[in-house]
Amino acid sequence: MDLTAERDMGERGVREHDVDANATNQVKLFDKWCRGGDNALSSDEWKAVRNTMSTTTDSEGGYTVPETTAGRILDALKAYGGMRAAADIIRTAGGEAMNFPTSDGTSEEGEIVGENASASDADITFGTKGLPVYKYSSKVVTVPWELLQDSSADIEGFVRNRLQQRLGRITNKHFTVGTGSSQPNGLFTAASIGKTGAVSATAAITYDDLIDLEHSVDPAYRGNGKWMFHDDFLKLVRKVKDGDGRPIFVPGYEQGNPGGAPDRLLNRDIVINQHVAAPAASAVSAAFGDFSYYKIRDVMAVTLFRFTDSAYTKKGQVGFLAWMRSGGNLVDVGGAVKTFKHGAAS
């Protein structure tokens, strides 16, 4: 290894160490503030806090969570439902209006032009899809004094995990089935129906239904296609049998998935999302397509408030309340995602 490469590796190691040390210090300050409130931090510590805040202004009486912790909270929200794992996530410093340009070119094609002939006109039609953000509350998280006074307790982790659970569940619900009115427009709300099942006495799914839904999506989008549905829908699919009475989910049925029920359906990845409707008459309970066309937008500032008023003091508790701003919308107009709707009850 030459001296230049060795020096570069050394400098990179120093930078990474500085980043890790800075993140650790941020967590320690955040934990200290959770335990003791504003007065627990010195002037130098408050200076360090402000240097690591998100770009938006801190609210009076609140603590704008440092970017390292805010990023960990937002990343962890992926665990609550599947939308963040499948969608495209955008993070912005502010919550100003944002519009995505849209254009459906799936039916457009060129032409052959004869010698000395003119090319035809075919203007492109553009539209826009908005991506507004909404203010989400974690609801108040109460922590007993005993836990705050216990130096061995991971207060920062306790508060952060509880915020993640609450914010993760409500945002995933809205990204999945939100109405688009005073809340995000959910994926299943925005996508059109690609296949409707047969009228049946009970919710049912057939192999042909799955094939029809997959092929309702234009091949231009199918390369990155995935399935998304409730776990009960997966259970229903696992009971589907071929013409010889064999379940389609068996070891070796699909190449590359040996050793049990494969985690791929028709050789496509599966995303389990418990906020999708469970199989039922007329329910929209599955989607197929390229979910990266669903955009989730997070405003990076996560603000946490600490309450010690009499309502909590008389119970020996301290309250914490987090606010975050987030939104989502399906910005495609060419049919990148299609849904399955069960037939009506017979």
Short mmCIF file of C-alpha atoms in Angstrom, two decimals:
data_model
loop_
_atom_site.label_atom_id
_atom_site.label_comp_id
_atom_site.label_asym_id
_atom_site.label_seq_id
_atom_site.Cartn_x
_atom_site.Cartn_y
_atom_site.Cartn_z
CA MET A 1 0.00 0.00 0.00
CA ASP A 2 1.48 3.42 -0.97
CA LEU A 3 1.76 6.31 1.48
CA THR A 4 -1.06 8.28 -0.18
CA ALA A 5 -3.56 5.42 0.17
CA GLU A 6 -2.45 4.82 3.76
CA ARG A 7 -2.87 8.51 4.58
CA ASP A 8 -6.35 8.57 2.97
CA MET A 9 -7.43 5.53 5.00
CA GLY A 10 -6.14 7.17 8.16
CA GLU A 11 -7.99 10.42 7.45
CA ARG A 12 -11.19 8.51 6.65
CA GLY A 13 -10.87 6.60 9.92
CA VAL A 14 -10.48 9.87 11.84
CA ARG A 15 -13.56 11.35 10.14
CA GLU A 16 -15.64 8.26 10.88
CA HIS A 17 -14.46 8.31 14.50
CA ASP A 18 -15.43 11.99 14.77
CA VAL A 19 -18.89 11.26 13.33
CA ASP A 20 -19.42 8.36 15.74
CA ALA A 21 -18.22 10.45 18.68
CA ASN A 22 -20.49 13.33 17.71
CA ALA A 23 -23.49 11.00 17.41
CA THR A 24 -22.70 9.52 20.83
CA ASN A 25 -22.48 12.99 22.37
CA GLN A 26 -25.83 13.94 20.81
CA VAL A 27 -27.47 10.86 22.32
CA LYS A 28 -25.95 11.65 25.73
CA LEU A 29 -27.25 15.23 25.61
CA PHE A 30 -30.67 14.06 24.52
CA ASP A 31 -30.77 11.51 27.34
CA LYS A 32 -29.67 14.17 29.85
CA TRP A 33 -32.41 16.53 28.68
CA CYS A 34 -35.03 13.76 28.92
CA ARG A 35 -34.02 13.12 32.54
CA GLY A 36 -33.61 16.69 33.79
CA GLY A 37 -35.25 19.04 31.32
CA ASP A 38 -33.97 22.39 30.03
CA ASN A 39 -32.20 23.35 33.27
CA ALA A 40 -30.14 20.17 33.27
CA LEU A 41 -28.08 21.38 30.28
CA SER A 42 -25.29 23.92 30.64
CA SER A 43 -24.88 26.86 28.30
CA ASP A 44 -22.13 25.01 26.44
CA GLU A 45 -24.35 21.95 26.10
CA TRP A 46 -27.20 24.06 24.75
CA LYS A 47 -24.75 25.50 22.22
CA ALA A 48 -23.85 21.97 21.14
CA VAL A 49 -27.55 21.10 20.89
CA ARG A 50 -28.27 24.07 18.63
CA ASN A 51 -25.29 23.20 16.43
CA THR A 52 -26.77 19.75 15.74
CA MET A 53 -30.40 20.76 15.27
CA SER A 54 -32.29 20.38 12.04
CA THR A 55 -32.45 23.54 9.93
CA THR A 56 -35.85 24.65 11.19
CA THR A 57 -36.21 26.89 14.22
CA ASP A 58 -36.74 25.30 17.61
CA SER A 59 -40.17 25.83 19.14
CA GLU A 60 -40.31 27.61 22.49
CA GLY A 61 -40.28 25.08 25.30
CA GLY A 62 -39.36 22.21 23.00
CA TYR A 63 -36.23 20.35 22.04
CA THR A 64 -35.61 19.91 18.33
CA VAL A 65 -34.23 16.39 18.23
CA PRO A 66 -30.66 16.28 16.82
CA GLU A 67 -30.42 15.12 13.23
CA THR A 68 -28.69 11.87 14.20
CA THR A 69 -31.54 10.88 16.55
CA ALA A 70 -34.20 12.22 14.17
CA GLY A 71 -32.73 10.13 11.36
CA ARG A 72 -32.74 7.02 13.57
CA ILE A 73 -36.39 7.62 14.42
CA LEU A 74 -37.38 8.05 10.76
CA ASP A 75 -35.35 5.02 9.64
CA ALA A 76 -36.91 2.83 12.33
CA LEU A 77 -40.42 3.68 11.12
CA LYS A 78 -39.83 1.18 8.29
CA ALA A 79 -40.62 -1.62 10.73
CA TYR A 80 -44.24 -0.59 11.17
CA GLY A 81 -46.20 -1.88 8.22
CA GLY A 82 -44.15 -2.05 5.04
CA MET A 83 -44.86 1.21 3.21
CA ARG A 84 -41.55 2.81 4.11
CA ALA A 85 -39.71 -0.36 3.13
CA ALA A 86 -41.26 -0.34 -0.36
CA ALA A 87 -41.84 3.34 -1.18
CA ASP A 88 -39.37 6.02 -2.20
CA ILE A 89 -38.53 8.31 0.75
CA ILE A 90 -37.67 11.98 0.37
CA ARG A 91 -36.40 14.10 3.26
CA THR A 92 -36.65 17.87 3.11
CA ALA A 93 -35.54 20.56 5.53
CA GLY A 94 -38.84 22.45 5.27
CA GLY A 95 -42.46 21.67 4.56
CA GLU A 96 -43.09 24.05 1.67
CA ALA A 97 -45.38 22.97 -1.19
CA MET A 98 -43.90 20.30 -3.45
CA ASN A 99 -45.35 19.10 -6.75
CA PHE A 100 -44.14 16.19 -8.87
CA PRO A 101 -44.49 16.46 -12.65
CA THR A 102 -46.36 13.53 -14.18
CA SER A 103 -46.71 12.26 -17.74
CA ASP A 104 -48.10 8.99 -19.08
CA GLY A 105 -46.08 7.85 -22.10
CA THR A 106 -47.04 4.18 -22.11
CA SER A 107 -49.25 4.58 -25.20
CA GLU A 108 -46.93 6.91 -27.13
CA GLU A 109 -44.81 5.67 -30.03
CA GLY A 110 -42.74 7.00 -32.87
CA GLU A 111 -43.29 6.68 -36.62
CA ILE A 112 -41.70 5.95 -39.96
CA VAL A 113 -41.31 9.04 -42.11
CA GLY A 114 -40.96 8.85 -45.86
CA GLU A 115 -38.30 10.65 -47.87
CA ASN A 116 -38.83 14.44 -47.88
CA ALA A 117 -41.90 14.04 -45.64
CA SER A 118 -42.44 15.91 -42.39
CA ALA A 119 -42.59 14.30 -38.97
CA SER A 120 -45.94 14.36 -37.20
CA ASP A 121 -46.62 16.36 -34.05
CA ALA A 122 -47.30 14.53 -30.79
CA ASP A 123 -47.09 16.87 -27.85
CA ILE A 124 -46.40 15.48 -24.42
CA THR A 125 -49.08 16.10 -21.80
CA PHE A 126 -47.79 16.96 -18.37
CA GLY A 127 -49.57 17.14 -15.04
CA THR A 128 -48.58 17.42 -11.40
CA LYS A 129 -49.17 15.49 -8.21
CA GLY A 130 -48.88 17.30 -4.91
CA LEU A 131 -46.86 15.98 -1.98
CA PRO A 132 -48.04 18.00 1.05
CA VAL A 133 -46.96 17.17 4.58
CA TYR A 134 -49.16 16.86 7.66
CA LYS A 135 -48.40 17.38 11.34
CA TYR A 136 -48.34 14.14 13.32
CA SER A 137 -48.39 13.80 17.09
CA SER A 138 -47.02 10.84 19.04
CA LYS A 139 -49.59 11.50 21.79
CA VAL A 140 -48.09 12.04 25.22
CA VAL A 141 -45.63 9.40 26.43
CA THR A 142 -45.48 9.30 30.24
CA VAL A 143 -42.38 8.17 32.11
CA PRO A 144 -42.33 7.58 35.90
CA TRP A 145 -39.80 9.46 38.02
CA GLU A 146 -38.25 6.20 39.15
CA LEU A 147 -37.16 5.41 35.60
CA LEU A 148 -35.82 8.92 35.06
CA GLN A 149 -33.81 8.75 38.29
CA ASP A 150 -32.32 5.35 37.48
CA SER A 151 -28.97 6.15 35.88
CA SER A 152 -28.73 2.68 34.35
CA ALA A 153 -32.01 3.02 32.44
CA ASP A 154 -31.81 3.82 28.73
CA ILE A 155 -34.21 6.76 28.80
CA GLU A 156 -33.22 8.00 25.36
CA GLY A 157 -33.90 4.56 23.89
CA PHE A 158 -37.17 4.12 25.80
CA VAL A 159 -38.62 7.45 24.66
CA ARG A 160 -37.33 7.04 21.10
CA ASN A 161 -38.75 3.53 20.72
CA ARG A 162 -42.17 4.53 21.99
CA LEU A 163 -42.29 7.52 19.62
CA GLN A 164 -41.28 5.26 16.74
CA GLN A 165 -44.07 2.81 17.46
CA ARG A 166 -46.81 5.42 17.63
CA LEU A 167 -45.69 7.56 14.72
CA GLY A 168 -44.81 4.50 12.63
CA ARG A 169 -48.25 2.94 12.93
CA ILE A 170 -50.31 6.06 12.18
CA THR A 171 -48.20 7.17 9.23
CA ASN A 172 -48.11 3.67 7.71
CA LYS A 173 -51.90 3.51 8.00
CA HIS A 174 -52.31 6.78 6.15
CA PHE A 175 -49.69 5.89 3.50
CA THR A 176 -51.65 2.69 2.88
CA VAL A 177 -55.33 3.68 3.01
CA GLY A 178 -55.32 7.44 3.71
CA THR A 179 -58.21 9.34 2.16
CA GLY A 180 -56.18 12.23 0.76
CA SER A 181 -58.44 14.67 2.61
CA SER A 182 -56.58 16.30 5.54
CA GLN A 183 -54.23 13.30 5.47
CA PRO A 184 -51.91 11.62 2.94
CA ASN A 185 -53.37 9.92 -0.10
CA GLY A 186 -52.82 6.23 0.54
CA LEU A 187 -51.40 3.80 -2.00
CA PHE A 188 -54.57 1.69 -2.05
CA THR A 189 -56.71 4.82 -2.34
CA ALA A 190 -54.74 6.22 -5.26
CA ALA A 191 -54.16 3.03 -7.28
CA SER A 192 -56.78 1.77 -9.68
CA ILE A 193 -58.29 -1.73 -9.57
CA GLY A 194 -56.52 -4.19 -11.85
CA LYS A 195 -58.60 -7.27 -11.10
CA THR A 196 -61.93 -7.98 -9.40
CA GLY A 197 -62.52 -11.48 -8.07
CA ALA A 198 -65.58 -13.57 -8.66
CA VAL A 199 -68.73 -13.31 -6.56
CA SER A 200 -68.27 -15.77 -3.72
CA ALA A 201 -69.81 -16.82 -0.44
CA THR A 202 -66.40 -16.33 1.22
CA ALA A 203 -63.38 -14.22 0.33
CA ALA A 204 -61.38 -16.17 -2.23
CA ILE A 205 -58.33 -15.85 -4.44
CA THR A 206 -57.41 -18.02 -7.40
CA TYR A 207 -54.17 -18.57 -9.25
CA ASP A 208 -55.74 -16.92 -12.30
CA ASP A 209 -56.59 -13.86 -10.18
CA LEU A 210 -52.92 -13.45 -9.29
CA ILE A 211 -51.83 -13.80 -12.92
CA ASP A 212 -54.48 -11.31 -14.07
CA LEU A 213 -53.48 -8.77 -11.43
CA GLU A 214 -49.80 -9.06 -12.31
CA HIS A 215 -50.51 -8.57 -16.00
CA SER A 216 -52.85 -5.63 -15.39
CA VAL A 217 -49.65 -3.64 -14.78
CA ASP A 218 -47.82 -2.48 -17.92
CA PRO A 219 -44.59 -4.42 -18.59
CA ALA A 220 -42.69 -1.13 -18.32
CA TYR A 221 -43.43 -1.18 -14.56
CA ARG A 222 -43.29 -4.91 -13.88
CA GLY A 223 -39.48 -5.14 -13.78
CA ASN A 224 -39.51 -3.79 -10.22
CA GLY A 225 -42.90 -5.23 -9.37
CA LYS A 226 -43.75 -6.45 -5.86
CA TRP A 227 -46.80 -7.74 -4.02
CA MET A 228 -48.30 -6.03 -1.00
CA PHE A 229 -51.07 -7.44 1.15
CA HIS A 230 -52.29 -8.30 4.64
CA ASP A 231 -50.91 -11.44 6.30
CA ASP A 232 -54.38 -13.01 6.08
CA PHE A 233 -54.19 -12.63 2.30
CA LEU A 234 -50.91 -14.53 2.30
CA LYS A 235 -52.57 -17.25 4.32
CA LEU A 236 -55.32 -17.39 1.68
CA VAL A 237 -52.77 -17.61 -1.12
CA ARG A 238 -50.93 -20.45 0.62
CA LYS A 239 -54.13 -22.50 0.39
CA VAL A 240 -54.37 -22.08 -3.38
CA LYS A 241 -53.75 -25.43 -5.13
CA ASP A 242 -52.89 -26.35 -8.67
CA GLY A 243 -54.87 -28.70 -10.90
CA ASP A 244 -53.44 -31.73 -9.14
CA GLY A 245 -54.40 -30.50 -5.70
CA ARG A 246 -50.88 -29.37 -4.72
CA PRO A 247 -50.39 -26.04 -2.87
CA ILE A 248 -48.46 -23.51 -4.90
CA PHE A 249 -46.36 -22.72 -1.80
CA VAL A 250 -44.32 -25.90 -1.34
CA PRO A 251 -40.57 -26.58 -1.22
CA GLY A 252 -39.03 -26.37 -4.67
CA TYR A 253 -42.23 -25.25 -6.42
CA GLU A 254 -40.43 -22.09 -7.51
CA GLN A 255 -36.79 -22.37 -8.47
CA GLY A 256 -34.42 -20.54 -6.17
CA ASN A 257 -36.73 -20.88 -3.14
CA PRO A 258 -35.95 -24.31 -1.67
CA GLY A 259 -36.66 -25.40 1.87
CA GLY A 260 -40.21 -24.38 2.71
CA ALA A 261 -42.80 -21.81 1.79
CA PRO A 262 -41.01 -19.28 -0.44
CA ASP A 263 -41.09 -15.60 0.39
CA ARG A 264 -41.75 -14.78 -3.25
CA LEU A 265 -45.03 -15.07 -5.12
CA LEU A 266 -44.81 -15.75 -8.85
CA ASN A 267 -41.11 -14.96 -8.41
CA ARG A 268 -41.89 -11.50 -7.01
CA ASP A 269 -41.05 -10.08 -3.59
CA ILE A 270 -43.80 -9.90 -0.97
CA VAL A 271 -44.41 -6.95 1.37
CA ILE A 272 -46.68 -7.70 4.32
CA ASN A 273 -48.67 -4.65 5.41
CA GLN A 274 -51.21 -5.10 8.20
CA HIS A 275 -52.98 -1.85 7.32
CA VAL A 276 -54.13 -3.31 4.01
CA ALA A 277 -57.70 -4.59 4.28
CA ALA A 278 -57.99 -8.25 5.23
CA PRO A 279 -59.71 -10.52 2.67
CA ALA A 280 -63.48 -9.95 2.72
CA ALA A 281 -66.32 -9.43 0.29
CA SER A 282 -65.68 -6.32 -1.86
CA ALA A 283 -62.46 -5.54 0.06
CA VAL A 284 -59.40 -4.21 -1.77
CA SER A 285 -56.84 -6.50 -0.18
CA ALA A 286 -53.78 -6.73 -2.44
CA ALA A 287 -51.63 -4.62 -4.72
CA PHE A 288 -49.01 -5.37 -7.33
CA GLY A 289 -46.62 -3.01 -9.05
CA ASP A 290 -43.65 -0.71 -8.67
CA PHE A 291 -44.13 0.85 -5.24
CA SER A 292 -41.22 3.26 -5.70
CA TYR A 293 -43.74 5.52 -7.46
CA TYR A 294 -45.30 6.10 -4.06
CA LYS A 295 -43.34 8.98 -2.55
CA ILE A 296 -43.08 9.52 1.20
CA ARG A 297 -41.88 12.94 2.27
CA ASP A 298 -40.43 13.62 5.73
CA VAL A 299 -39.58 17.03 7.11
CA MET A 300 -36.43 16.38 9.08
CA ALA A 301 -37.23 18.40 12.22
CA VAL A 302 -38.73 16.18 14.92
CA THR A 303 -39.64 18.30 17.95
CA LEU A 304 -40.04 16.82 21.41
CA PHE A 305 -41.73 18.55 24.36
CA ARG A 306 -41.24 17.68 28.02
CA PHE A 307 -44.09 18.28 30.51
CA THR A 308 -43.70 18.52 34.29
CA ASP A 309 -46.91 20.37 35.23
CA SER A 310 -49.23 19.35 38.05
CA ALA A 311 -51.20 16.88 35.92
CA TYR A 312 -48.07 14.73 35.74
CA THR A 313 -46.43 15.70 39.03
CA LYS A 314 -49.30 14.36 41.12
CA LYS A 315 -48.80 10.98 39.43
CA GLY A 316 -45.02 11.04 39.77
CA GLN A 317 -44.53 11.22 36.01
CA VAL A 318 -42.98 13.34 33.28
CA GLY A 319 -44.70 13.62 29.90
CA PHE A 320 -43.07 13.66 26.47
CA LEU A 321 -44.79 14.65 23.23
CA ALA A 322 -43.23 14.49 19.76
CA TRP A 323 -44.32 16.25 16.60
CA MET A 324 -43.25 15.33 13.10
CA ARG A 325 -44.38 16.35 9.61
CA SER A 326 -44.79 13.79 6.86
CA GLY A 327 -46.85 13.08 3.76
CA GLY A 328 -47.21 10.66 0.88
CA ASN A 329 -48.81 10.22 -2.52
CA LEU A 330 -48.71 7.96 -5.59
CA VAL A 331 -47.18 10.27 -8.19
CA ASP A 332 -47.56 7.95 -11.20
CA VAL A 333 -50.38 8.30 -13.76
CA GLY A 334 -49.48 5.35 -16.00
CA GLY A 335 -50.70 2.53 -13.79
CA ALA A 336 -47.49 1.56 -11.97
CA VAL A 337 -49.56 -0.07 -9.21
CA LYS A 338 -52.84 -1.97 -9.52
CA THR A 339 -55.02 -3.51 -6.82
CA PHE A 340 -57.14 -6.62 -6.35
CA LYS A 341 -60.72 -6.31 -5.17
CA HIS A 342 -62.65 -9.32 -3.91
CA GLY A 343 -65.99 -10.01 -5.51
CA ALA A 344 -69.20 -9.19 -3.69
CA ALA A 345 -70.73 -11.76 -1.37
CA SER A 346 -73.06 -14.20 -3.09
#
